[in-house]
Amino acid sequence: MSPTELSGQSSEQSSSWDDLAKLNPDAAGTTFDDLAEVPFAGTASVTTEAVVTPEEIISSPSPEELNLDIIKDSAERATNAPELHALKNFFKTDLRIKRELMQAAPQPSDDYDEASRMDYAEKAYRTFRDFRSDFASIDRNFGFSSGVSEATQDFFQRGAEDFALGNYNSGITGQIYRQKFTDLRPEFVEEVKDKCVGYTFGGNLSSLVDDSQTINELLHAYHSYIMNNESILQKVPVVDRKENDYGYSIALRGDESPLSRQVFNALPTNLDAGDTDIIGADEHVMMMVRDRGHALTISAEPDQSRADQIWVEYNIPKLCNVEMIKSLPGLSGYTDNGARGGFFADRNELGTKVADFIGQVPTDDDMSKPGGALYGRF
């Protein structure tokens, strides 16, 4: 979901997490937020019966036709992959939850008197309770462990108990909204960033769920766990692949949409990066780029209010060089646990913009340059 849908603003330095956080006045200082195997012919023995006649050669498919069949088969398998379906459903659920969070915001009339406050509390409880099925669906689609499901159920059980209020004083509606729906604590954001770090991923979703206090924090934990989890992304089948000049793979996975194909085609082979995965899921594009900021992750999706604009959001788990990080477009903030940000790109320039951006993200080699963590130490 792009920030303009949430806030109605087009600032390049905002993100969906920022806008939800702004709903909480106490969080004003918070900044956020994976080829078909070609079967060998020739099972017959080498006898006269195995000799290929000229007529058979003429009628045989050309290498180009065989290659097209292989690509088509790969694309069909990718489209039917359960992991791709899980990602698509997750994005739909993620968008719906964020919309419902906005709709759950109290109006001045909800705080008019005790009766209106009680009515709001009842509506908020039903909204909170209904989110349980959304997260249970995510757990089933991705095949998450029973530990994750149990932790999520415990989250909703704890939260439901908090709706048993002893009083309905003025201001209780805003308090319910912040404490049950939208709060996103800076320390929780740092915990998530620390545990969800690309291809050395050590995240434990159960523990993140245990530490979540609001729907917004729970969604942030799920989103970060899925987007930064290489084992999930690499289960999506490859539909095209090329190799860069450094011997690393650039793989296009999932849906071959115009946007994902554009990004794949735009990445130059001379771009110094490790293995790169580009995953298409409907009009969403996700990326993991190794050896740029350790394991740079990028997500791109069309802006809901402007069809010609694509919102590009990034997460950099390792700074490497602070001065280079500060120069990145749309930087929303950085800490020792990494940097986040986002920017808009014209739909027909998405590939070029993404390629240019990746080239600006520091690598370990930049740590010894001015602004780097090792500069001046040797």
mmCIF file of C-alpha atoms in Angstrom:
data_model
loop_
_atom_site.group_PDB
_atom_site.id
_atom_site.type_symbol
_atom_site.label_atom_id
_atom_site.label_comp_id
_atom_site.label_asym_id
_atom_site.label_seq_id
_atom_site.Cartn_x
_atom_site.Cartn_y
_atom_site.Cartn_z
ATOM 1 C CA MET A 1 0.000 0.000 0.000
ATOM 2 C CA SER A 2 1.490 3.306 -0.976
ATOM 3 C CA PRO A 3 1.757 6.203 1.439
ATOM 4 C CA THR A 4 -0.439 8.516 -0.605
ATOM 5 C CA GLU A 5 -3.400 6.232 -0.055
ATOM 6 C CA LEU A 6 -2.847 6.339 3.662
ATOM 7 C CA SER A 7 -2.184 10.015 4.084
ATOM 8 C CA GLY A 8 -3.218 11.751 0.858
ATOM 9 C CA GLN A 9 0.282 13.177 0.651
ATOM 10 C CA SER A 10 2.949 12.525 -2.002
ATOM 11 C CA SER A 11 6.048 13.157 0.073
ATOM 12 C CA GLU A 12 8.889 10.921 -1.122
ATOM 13 C CA GLN A 13 10.160 10.483 2.403
ATOM 14 C CA SER A 14 7.016 8.925 3.865
ATOM 15 C CA SER A 15 6.016 5.266 4.157
ATOM 16 C CA SER A 16 2.927 3.350 5.133
ATOM 17 C CA TRP A 17 4.425 2.620 8.565
ATOM 18 C CA ASP A 18 5.212 6.313 9.069
ATOM 19 C CA ASP A 19 1.657 7.356 8.289
ATOM 20 C CA LEU A 20 0.130 4.844 10.657
ATOM 21 C CA ALA A 21 2.593 5.906 13.341
ATOM 22 C CA LYS A 22 1.547 9.527 12.893
ATOM 23 C CA LEU A 23 -1.895 8.599 14.098
ATOM 24 C CA ASN A 24 -0.254 8.187 17.494
ATOM 25 C CA PRO A 25 0.806 11.594 18.770
ATOM 26 C CA ASP A 26 3.234 9.967 21.189
ATOM 27 C CA ALA A 27 5.197 8.493 18.277
ATOM 28 C CA ALA A 28 6.017 11.765 16.568
ATOM 29 C CA GLY A 29 9.732 11.051 16.759
ATOM 30 C CA THR A 30 9.479 7.565 15.334
ATOM 31 C CA THR A 31 10.695 6.894 11.756
ATOM 32 C CA PHE A 32 10.191 3.709 9.783
ATOM 33 C CA ASP A 33 8.061 2.560 8.362
ATOM 34 C CA ASP A 34 13.540 -17.492 -5.398
ATOM 35 C CA LEU A 35 14.814 -23.941 -15.123
ATOM 36 C CA ALA A 36 12.783 -26.470 -15.679
ATOM 37 C CA GLU A 37 14.962 -29.550 -16.038
ATOM 38 C CA VAL A 38 15.324 -30.350 -19.712
ATOM 39 C CA PRO A 39 14.582 -34.088 -20.083
ATOM 40 C CA PHE A 40 17.094 -35.942 -22.201
ATOM 41 C CA ALA A 41 15.704 -37.885 -25.127
ATOM 42 C CA GLY A 42 17.357 -41.115 -26.192
ATOM 43 C CA THR A 43 16.136 -43.864 -23.935
ATOM 44 C CA ALA A 44 16.213 -46.222 -26.939
ATOM 45 C CA SER A 45 19.326 -48.307 -27.603
ATOM 46 C CA VAL A 46 21.713 -47.278 -30.370
ATOM 47 C CA THR A 47 20.318 -49.475 -33.129
ATOM 48 C CA THR A 48 18.841 -48.834 -36.544
ATOM 49 C CA GLU A 49 15.525 -48.213 -34.834
ATOM 50 C CA ALA A 50 17.124 -45.352 -32.961
ATOM 51 C CA VAL A 51 18.399 -43.595 -36.079
ATOM 52 C CA VAL A 52 16.651 -40.290 -36.762
ATOM 53 C CA THR A 53 15.448 -39.977 -40.353
ATOM 54 C CA PRO A 54 15.705 -36.753 -42.404
ATOM 55 C CA GLU A 55 11.902 -36.435 -42.262
ATOM 56 C CA GLU A 56 11.989 -36.561 -38.478
ATOM 57 C CA ILE A 57 14.731 -33.932 -38.390
ATOM 58 C CA ILE A 58 12.648 -31.622 -40.579
ATOM 59 C CA SER A 59 9.594 -32.065 -38.361
ATOM 60 C CA SER A 60 11.509 -31.656 -35.116
ATOM 61 C CA PRO A 61 11.085 -28.423 -33.177
ATOM 62 C CA SER A 62 13.887 -25.917 -33.553
ATOM 63 C CA PRO A 63 16.131 -25.012 -30.600
ATOM 64 C CA GLU A 64 14.296 -21.706 -30.388
ATOM 65 C CA GLU A 65 10.920 -23.484 -30.187
ATOM 66 C CA LEU A 66 12.248 -25.841 -27.523
ATOM 67 C CA ASN A 67 13.529 -22.898 -25.515
ATOM 68 C CA LEU A 68 10.155 -21.159 -25.732
ATOM 69 C CA ASP A 69 8.459 -24.334 -24.485
ATOM 70 C CA ILE A 70 10.868 -24.496 -21.548
ATOM 71 C CA ILE A 71 10.253 -20.857 -20.639
ATOM 72 C CA LYS A 72 6.481 -21.358 -20.960
ATOM 73 C CA ASP A 73 6.603 -24.430 -18.725
ATOM 74 C CA SER A 74 8.682 -22.554 -16.146
ATOM 75 C CA ALA A 75 6.248 -19.662 -16.156
ATOM 76 C CA GLU A 76 3.267 -21.994 -15.706
ATOM 77 C CA ARG A 77 4.938 -23.760 -12.785
ATOM 78 C CA ALA A 78 5.795 -20.423 -11.212
ATOM 79 C CA THR A 79 2.219 -19.176 -11.529
ATOM 80 C CA ASN A 80 0.919 -22.338 -9.828
ATOM 81 C CA ALA A 81 3.504 -22.318 -7.025
ATOM 82 C CA PRO A 82 1.879 -22.263 -3.566
ATOM 83 C CA GLU A 83 4.518 -19.831 -2.309
ATOM 84 C CA LEU A 84 3.525 -17.321 -4.994
ATOM 85 C CA HIS A 85 -0.150 -17.675 -4.111
ATOM 86 C CA ALA A 86 0.750 -17.130 -0.453
ATOM 87 C CA LEU A 87 2.606 -13.922 -1.312
ATOM 88 C CA LYS A 88 -0.248 -12.612 -3.442
ATOM 89 C CA ASN A 89 -2.784 -13.308 -0.727
ATOM 90 C CA PHE A 90 -0.529 -11.707 1.852
ATOM 91 C CA PHE A 91 -0.308 -8.455 -0.081
ATOM 92 C CA LYS A 92 -4.093 -8.339 -0.409
ATOM 93 C CA THR A 93 -4.536 -9.011 3.293
ATOM 94 C CA ASP A 94 -1.848 -6.488 4.227
ATOM 95 C CA LEU A 95 -3.606 -3.799 2.192
ATOM 96 C CA ARG A 96 -7.016 -4.613 3.643
ATOM 97 C CA ILE A 97 -5.762 -4.542 7.235
ATOM 98 C CA LYS A 98 -4.169 -1.135 6.738
ATOM 99 C CA ARG A 99 -7.383 0.229 5.269
ATOM 100 C CA GLU A 100 -9.415 -1.147 8.150
ATOM 101 C CA LEU A 101 -6.977 0.373 10.625
ATOM 102 C CA MET A 102 -7.640 3.756 9.100
ATOM 103 C CA GLN A 103 -11.398 3.215 9.149
ATOM 104 C CA ALA A 104 -11.293 2.224 12.825
ATOM 105 C CA ALA A 105 -10.062 5.668 13.875
ATOM 106 C CA PRO A 106 -12.456 7.329 16.346
ATOM 107 C CA GLN A 107 -14.432 10.403 15.332
ATOM 108 C CA PRO A 108 -15.174 13.317 17.680
ATOM 109 C CA SER A 109 -18.744 12.052 17.994
ATOM 110 C CA ASP A 110 -17.451 8.739 19.380
ATOM 111 C CA ASP A 111 -16.138 10.602 22.435
ATOM 112 C CA TYR A 112 -19.270 12.676 23.005
ATOM 113 C CA ASP A 113 -20.559 10.915 26.105
ATOM 114 C CA GLU A 114 -20.346 7.621 27.973
ATOM 115 C CA ALA A 115 -22.892 5.907 25.711
ATOM 116 C CA SER A 116 -21.008 6.875 22.521
ATOM 117 C CA ARG A 117 -17.724 5.741 24.070
ATOM 118 C CA MET A 118 -19.230 2.380 24.967
ATOM 119 C CA ASP A 119 -20.515 2.026 21.392
ATOM 120 C CA TYR A 120 -17.054 2.810 20.005
ATOM 121 C CA ALA A 121 -15.407 0.312 22.379
ATOM 122 C CA GLU A 122 -17.817 -2.407 21.182
ATOM 123 C CA LYS A 123 -17.132 -1.617 17.507
ATOM 124 C CA ALA A 124 -13.367 -1.538 18.147
ATOM 125 C CA TYR A 125 -13.553 -4.913 19.901
ATOM 126 C CA ARG A 126 -15.339 -6.503 16.918
ATOM 127 C CA THR A 127 -12.769 -5.025 14.516
ATOM 128 C CA PHE A 128 -9.891 -6.293 16.654
ATOM 129 C CA ARG A 129 -11.470 -9.745 16.970
ATOM 130 C CA ASP A 130 -12.035 -10.036 13.191
ATOM 131 C CA PHE A 131 -8.339 -9.469 12.454
ATOM 132 C CA ARG A 132 -7.667 -12.896 14.030
ATOM 133 C CA SER A 133 -8.903 -14.736 10.907
ATOM 134 C CA ASP A 134 -6.663 -12.608 8.643
ATOM 135 C CA PHE A 135 -3.501 -13.646 10.453
ATOM 136 C CA ALA A 136 -4.678 -17.272 10.754
ATOM 137 C CA SER A 137 -5.067 -17.283 6.956
ATOM 138 C CA ILE A 138 -1.518 -15.960 6.507
ATOM 139 C CA ASP A 139 -0.207 -18.702 8.809
ATOM 140 C CA ARG A 140 -2.000 -21.412 6.770
ATOM 141 C CA ASN A 141 -0.938 -20.036 3.364
ATOM 142 C CA PHE A 142 2.748 -19.945 4.267
ATOM 143 C CA GLY A 143 2.640 -23.122 6.345
ATOM 144 C CA PHE A 144 4.025 -21.392 9.409
ATOM 145 C CA SER A 145 4.708 -23.554 12.448
ATOM 146 C CA SER A 146 2.173 -24.275 15.128
ATOM 147 C CA GLY A 147 4.316 -22.122 17.422
ATOM 148 C CA VAL A 148 3.573 -19.064 15.273
ATOM 149 C CA SER A 149 -0.134 -19.827 15.162
ATOM 150 C CA GLU A 150 -0.271 -20.345 18.916
ATOM 151 C CA ALA A 151 1.606 -17.101 19.573
ATOM 152 C CA THR A 152 -0.791 -15.218 17.303
ATOM 153 C CA GLN A 153 -3.815 -16.729 19.020
ATOM 154 C CA ASP A 154 -2.339 -15.727 22.383
ATOM 155 C CA PHE A 155 -1.887 -12.177 21.077
ATOM 156 C CA PHE A 156 -5.570 -11.902 20.253
ATOM 157 C CA GLN A 157 -6.608 -13.514 23.517
ATOM 158 C CA ARG A 158 -4.586 -10.994 25.528
ATOM 159 C CA GLY A 159 -5.875 -8.120 23.458
ATOM 160 C CA ALA A 160 -9.513 -9.128 23.771
ATOM 161 C CA GLU A 161 -9.242 -9.186 27.548
ATOM 162 C CA ASP A 162 -8.062 -5.571 27.534
ATOM 163 C CA PHE A 163 -11.414 -4.457 26.143
ATOM 164 C CA ALA A 164 -13.040 -5.228 29.495
ATOM 165 C CA LEU A 165 -12.925 -1.597 30.585
ATOM 166 C CA GLY A 166 -13.702 -0.310 34.046
ATOM 167 C CA ASN A 167 -14.618 3.180 32.950
ATOM 168 C CA TYR A 168 -15.443 5.169 29.832
ATOM 169 C CA ASN A 169 -13.953 8.538 30.607
ATOM 170 C CA SER A 170 -13.327 11.218 28.021
ATOM 171 C CA GLY A 171 -10.405 10.341 25.735
ATOM 172 C CA ILE A 172 -10.856 6.586 26.091
ATOM 173 C CA THR A 173 -11.633 6.181 22.380
ATOM 174 C CA GLY A 174 -8.257 7.583 21.295
ATOM 175 C CA GLN A 175 -6.535 5.497 23.935
ATOM 176 C CA ILE A 176 -8.176 2.296 22.662
ATOM 177 C CA TYR A 177 -7.243 3.147 19.085
ATOM 178 C CA ARG A 178 -3.596 3.813 19.870
ATOM 179 C CA GLN A 179 -3.008 1.007 22.370
ATOM 180 C CA LYS A 180 -4.847 -1.747 20.466
ATOM 181 C CA PHE A 181 -4.423 -0.755 16.821
ATOM 182 C CA THR A 182 -1.812 1.788 15.743
ATOM 183 C CA ASP A 183 1.059 2.193 18.221
ATOM 184 C CA LEU A 184 4.432 1.207 16.755
ATOM 185 C CA ARG A 185 7.105 1.489 19.409
ATOM 186 C CA PRO A 186 10.616 2.507 18.251
ATOM 187 C CA GLU A 187 12.182 -0.253 20.357
ATOM 188 C CA PHE A 188 9.934 -2.845 18.655
ATOM 189 C CA VAL A 189 10.952 -1.573 15.213
ATOM 190 C CA GLU A 190 14.596 -1.991 16.213
ATOM 191 C CA GLU A 191 13.938 -5.518 17.494
ATOM 192 C CA VAL A 192 12.327 -6.489 14.185
ATOM 193 C CA LYS A 193 15.180 -4.983 12.176
ATOM 194 C CA ASP A 194 17.707 -6.825 14.332
ATOM 195 C CA LYS A 195 16.025 -10.222 13.814
ATOM 196 C CA CYS A 196 14.964 -9.937 10.143
ATOM 197 C CA VAL A 197 18.266 -9.495 8.323
ATOM 198 C CA GLY A 198 18.302 -10.909 4.802
ATOM 199 C CA TYR A 199 20.124 -14.093 3.855
ATOM 200 C CA THR A 200 21.624 -14.592 7.311
ATOM 201 C CA PHE A 201 18.027 -14.437 8.487
ATOM 202 C CA GLY A 202 17.665 -15.397 12.111
ATOM 203 C CA GLY A 203 14.188 -14.136 12.706
ATOM 204 C CA ASN A 204 11.872 -15.983 15.039
ATOM 205 C CA LEU A 205 8.371 -14.902 14.141
ATOM 206 C CA SER A 206 6.908 -16.461 17.285
ATOM 207 C CA SER A 207 9.051 -14.274 19.516
ATOM 208 C CA LEU A 208 8.191 -11.154 17.504
ATOM 209 C CA VAL A 209 4.503 -11.979 17.805
ATOM 210 C CA ASP A 210 4.941 -12.475 21.553
ATOM 211 C CA ASP A 211 6.427 -8.985 21.808
ATOM 212 C CA SER A 212 3.754 -7.302 19.655
ATOM 213 C CA GLN A 213 1.307 -5.075 21.487
ATOM 214 C CA THR A 214 -0.858 -3.706 18.674
ATOM 215 C CA ILE A 215 -2.277 -4.837 15.337
ATOM 216 C CA ASN A 216 0.161 -2.465 13.630
ATOM 217 C CA GLU A 217 3.135 -4.068 15.392
ATOM 218 C CA LEU A 218 1.845 -7.572 14.604
ATOM 219 C CA LEU A 219 1.465 -6.689 10.917
ATOM 220 C CA HIS A 220 4.905 -5.064 10.880
ATOM 221 C CA ALA A 221 6.438 -8.274 12.324
ATOM 222 C CA TYR A 222 4.737 -10.474 9.706
ATOM 223 C CA HIS A 223 5.585 -8.104 6.850
ATOM 224 C CA SER A 224 9.269 -7.843 7.793
ATOM 225 C CA TYR A 225 9.572 -11.602 8.413
ATOM 226 C CA ILE A 226 8.128 -12.462 4.975
ATOM 227 C CA MET A 227 9.867 -9.754 2.959
ATOM 228 C CA ASN A 228 13.317 -10.475 4.409
ATOM 229 C CA ASN A 229 13.100 -14.276 4.459
ATOM 230 C CA GLU A 230 15.252 -15.779 1.696
ATOM 231 C CA SER A 231 13.903 -19.286 2.282
ATOM 232 C CA ILE A 232 10.408 -18.068 1.404
ATOM 233 C CA LEU A 233 11.400 -15.989 -1.612
ATOM 234 C CA GLN A 234 13.624 -18.669 -3.170
ATOM 235 C CA LYS A 235 10.814 -21.237 -3.145
ATOM 236 C CA VAL A 236 9.082 -19.200 -5.839
ATOM 237 C CA PRO A 237 10.129 -20.852 -9.178
ATOM 238 C CA VAL A 238 12.413 -19.085 -11.651
ATOM 239 C CA VAL A 239 10.978 -17.917 -14.986
ATOM 240 C CA ASP A 240 14.147 -16.270 -16.324
ATOM 241 C CA ARG A 241 17.752 -15.919 -15.259
ATOM 242 C CA LYS A 242 20.984 -14.179 -16.264
ATOM 243 C CA GLU A 243 24.427 -13.891 -14.731
ATOM 244 C CA ASN A 244 26.274 -10.714 -13.885
ATOM 245 C CA ASP A 245 29.914 -10.040 -14.672
ATOM 246 C CA TYR A 246 30.916 -11.214 -11.214
ATOM 247 C CA GLY A 247 29.443 -14.704 -11.612
ATOM 248 C CA TYR A 248 26.303 -14.108 -9.539
ATOM 249 C CA SER A 249 22.759 -14.949 -10.563
ATOM 250 C CA ILE A 250 20.000 -12.452 -11.366
ATOM 251 C CA ALA A 251 16.769 -14.459 -11.212
ATOM 252 C CA LEU A 252 13.230 -13.452 -12.155
ATOM 253 C CA ARG A 253 10.696 -15.454 -10.174
ATOM 254 C CA GLY A 254 6.931 -15.756 -9.912
ATOM 255 C CA ASP A 255 4.724 -13.660 -12.185
ATOM 256 C CA GLU A 256 6.351 -12.230 -15.273
ATOM 257 C CA SER A 257 4.427 -8.987 -15.121
ATOM 258 C CA PRO A 258 5.396 -5.894 -17.132
ATOM 259 C CA LEU A 259 6.866 -4.371 -13.971
ATOM 260 C CA SER A 260 8.916 -7.397 -12.870
ATOM 261 C CA ARG A 261 10.197 -7.952 -16.434
ATOM 262 C CA GLN A 262 11.121 -4.286 -16.681
ATOM 263 C CA VAL A 263 13.191 -4.474 -13.505
ATOM 264 C CA PHE A 264 14.884 -7.738 -14.612
ATOM 265 C CA ASN A 265 15.794 -6.312 -18.027
ATOM 266 C CA ALA A 266 17.059 -3.043 -16.541
ATOM 267 C CA LEU A 267 19.588 -4.576 -14.135
ATOM 268 C CA PRO A 268 22.966 -4.322 -15.890
ATOM 269 C CA THR A 269 25.356 -7.267 -15.702
ATOM 270 C CA ASN A 270 28.196 -4.950 -14.679
ATOM 271 C CA LEU A 271 26.391 -3.938 -11.468
ATOM 272 C CA ASP A 272 28.562 -5.120 -8.583
ATOM 273 C CA ALA A 273 26.137 -7.192 -6.511
ATOM 274 C CA GLY A 274 25.721 -10.724 -5.258
ATOM 275 C CA ASP A 275 22.860 -13.098 -6.090
ATOM 276 C CA THR A 276 19.728 -11.106 -6.870
ATOM 277 C CA ASP A 277 16.142 -12.334 -6.744
ATOM 278 C CA ILE A 278 13.246 -10.445 -8.344
ATOM 279 C CA ILE A 279 9.807 -11.777 -7.441
ATOM 280 C CA GLY A 280 6.686 -10.717 -9.295
ATOM 281 C CA ALA A 281 3.315 -11.171 -7.585
ATOM 282 C CA ASP A 282 0.548 -9.559 -9.629
ATOM 283 C CA GLU A 283 1.678 -5.918 -9.769
ATOM 284 C CA HIS A 284 3.908 -6.186 -6.711
ATOM 285 C CA VAL A 285 7.653 -6.567 -7.209
ATOM 286 C CA MET A 286 9.966 -7.733 -4.418
ATOM 287 C CA MET A 287 13.732 -7.951 -4.521
ATOM 288 C CA MET A 288 16.601 -9.224 -2.417
ATOM 289 C CA VAL A 289 20.042 -8.047 -3.485
ATOM 290 C CA ARG A 290 22.960 -9.684 -1.675
ATOM 291 C CA ASP A 291 26.147 -7.808 -0.884
ATOM 292 C CA ARG A 292 24.500 -4.403 -1.103
ATOM 293 C CA GLY A 293 23.985 -3.266 2.462
ATOM 294 C CA HIS A 294 24.456 -6.952 3.314
ATOM 295 C CA ALA A 295 21.061 -7.998 1.912
ATOM 296 C CA LEU A 296 19.104 -5.079 0.477
ATOM 297 C CA THR A 297 15.365 -5.708 0.154
ATOM 298 C CA ILE A 298 13.115 -3.670 -2.113
ATOM 299 C CA SER A 299 9.370 -3.718 -2.660
ATOM 300 C CA ALA A 300 7.516 -1.838 -5.386
ATOM 301 C CA GLU A 301 3.803 -1.431 -5.990
ATOM 302 C CA PRO A 302 1.555 0.951 -7.927
ATOM 303 C CA ASP A 303 0.338 3.992 -6.048
ATOM 304 C CA GLN A 304 -3.369 3.598 -5.341
ATOM 305 C CA SER A 305 -4.263 7.157 -6.336
ATOM 306 C CA ARG A 306 -1.881 7.642 -9.293
ATOM 307 C CA ALA A 307 -1.672 4.700 -11.708
ATOM 308 C CA ASP A 308 1.424 6.058 -13.451
ATOM 309 C CA GLN A 309 3.438 6.166 -10.218
ATOM 310 C CA ILE A 310 5.154 3.266 -8.432
ATOM 311 C CA TRP A 311 6.047 3.454 -4.753
ATOM 312 C CA VAL A 312 9.457 1.878 -4.076
ATOM 313 C CA GLU A 313 10.302 1.020 -0.468
ATOM 314 C CA TYR A 314 13.646 -0.293 0.745
ATOM 315 C CA ASN A 315 15.295 -1.784 3.806
ATOM 316 C CA ILE A 316 19.071 -1.850 4.263
ATOM 317 C CA PRO A 317 20.130 -4.069 7.197
ATOM 318 C CA LYS A 318 23.807 -3.012 7.245
ATOM 319 C CA LEU A 319 24.886 0.606 6.867
ATOM 320 C CA CYS A 320 28.504 0.005 5.680
ATOM 321 C CA ASN A 321 28.956 3.714 4.936
ATOM 322 C CA VAL A 322 26.846 6.345 6.696
ATOM 323 C CA GLU A 323 27.694 9.178 4.300
ATOM 324 C CA MET A 324 26.486 7.113 1.332
ATOM 325 C CA ILE A 325 23.366 6.133 3.262
ATOM 326 C CA LYS A 326 22.571 9.789 3.938
ATOM 327 C CA SER A 327 22.598 10.474 0.181
ATOM 328 C CA LEU A 328 20.005 7.840 -0.687
ATOM 329 C CA PRO A 329 16.681 9.078 -2.125
ATOM 330 C CA GLY A 330 13.754 9.114 0.269
ATOM 331 C CA LEU A 331 15.722 8.088 3.350
ATOM 332 C CA SER A 332 13.329 8.087 6.304
ATOM 333 C CA GLY A 333 15.878 7.248 8.979
ATOM 334 C CA TYR A 334 18.719 4.972 10.047
ATOM 335 C CA THR A 335 20.098 3.399 13.212
ATOM 336 C CA ASP A 336 22.822 0.878 13.977
ATOM 337 C CA ASN A 337 20.344 -1.786 12.827
ATOM 338 C CA GLY A 338 20.039 -0.378 9.314
ATOM 339 C CA ALA A 339 18.168 2.138 7.193
ATOM 340 C CA ARG A 340 14.728 2.449 5.633
ATOM 341 C CA GLY A 341 13.135 4.707 3.077
ATOM 342 C CA GLY A 342 11.139 5.005 -0.119
ATOM 343 C CA PHE A 343 10.606 7.025 -3.257
ATOM 344 C CA PHE A 344 8.250 7.314 -6.226
ATOM 345 C CA ALA A 345 9.155 6.293 -9.782
ATOM 346 C CA ASP A 346 7.281 6.743 -13.041
ATOM 347 C CA ARG A 347 5.826 3.390 -14.120
ATOM 348 C CA ASN A 348 7.836 3.322 -17.365
ATOM 349 C CA GLU A 349 11.060 4.228 -15.535
ATOM 350 C CA LEU A 350 10.822 1.762 -12.639
ATOM 351 C CA GLY A 351 13.591 -0.551 -13.885
ATOM 352 C CA THR A 352 16.038 2.287 -14.462
ATOM 353 C CA LYS A 353 15.261 3.925 -11.133
ATOM 354 C CA VAL A 354 15.695 0.663 -9.206
ATOM 355 C CA ALA A 355 18.976 -0.169 -10.955
ATOM 356 C CA ASP A 356 20.321 3.323 -10.250
ATOM 357 C CA PHE A 357 19.270 3.074 -6.628
ATOM 358 C CA ILE A 358 20.958 -0.312 -6.085
ATOM 359 C CA GLY A 359 24.169 1.184 -7.427
ATOM 360 C CA GLN A 360 24.050 3.822 -4.696
ATOM 361 C CA VAL A 361 23.672 1.380 -1.780
ATOM 362 C CA PRO A 362 27.053 0.819 -0.097
ATOM 363 C CA THR A 363 28.869 -2.513 0.014
ATOM 364 C CA ASP A 364 31.471 -3.882 2.410
ATOM 365 C CA ASP A 365 34.160 -2.357 0.163
ATOM 366 C CA ASP A 366 32.777 1.079 1.034
ATOM 367 C CA MET A 367 33.425 0.570 4.739
ATOM 368 C CA SER A 368 37.043 1.725 4.344
ATOM 369 C CA LYS A 369 36.060 4.914 2.495
ATOM 370 C CA PRO A 370 35.173 8.254 4.147
ATOM 371 C CA GLY A 371 31.980 7.758 6.079
ATOM 372 C CA GLY A 372 32.580 4.021 6.364
ATOM 373 C CA ALA A 373 32.697 2.060 9.604
ATOM 374 C CA LEU A 374 36.374 1.186 9.088
ATOM 375 C CA TYR A 375 37.578 4.498 7.690
ATOM 376 C CA GLY A 376 40.806 5.657 9.298
ATOM 377 C CA ARG A 377 41.324 2.502 11.319
ATOM 378 C CA PHE A 378 44.077 1.087 9.107
#
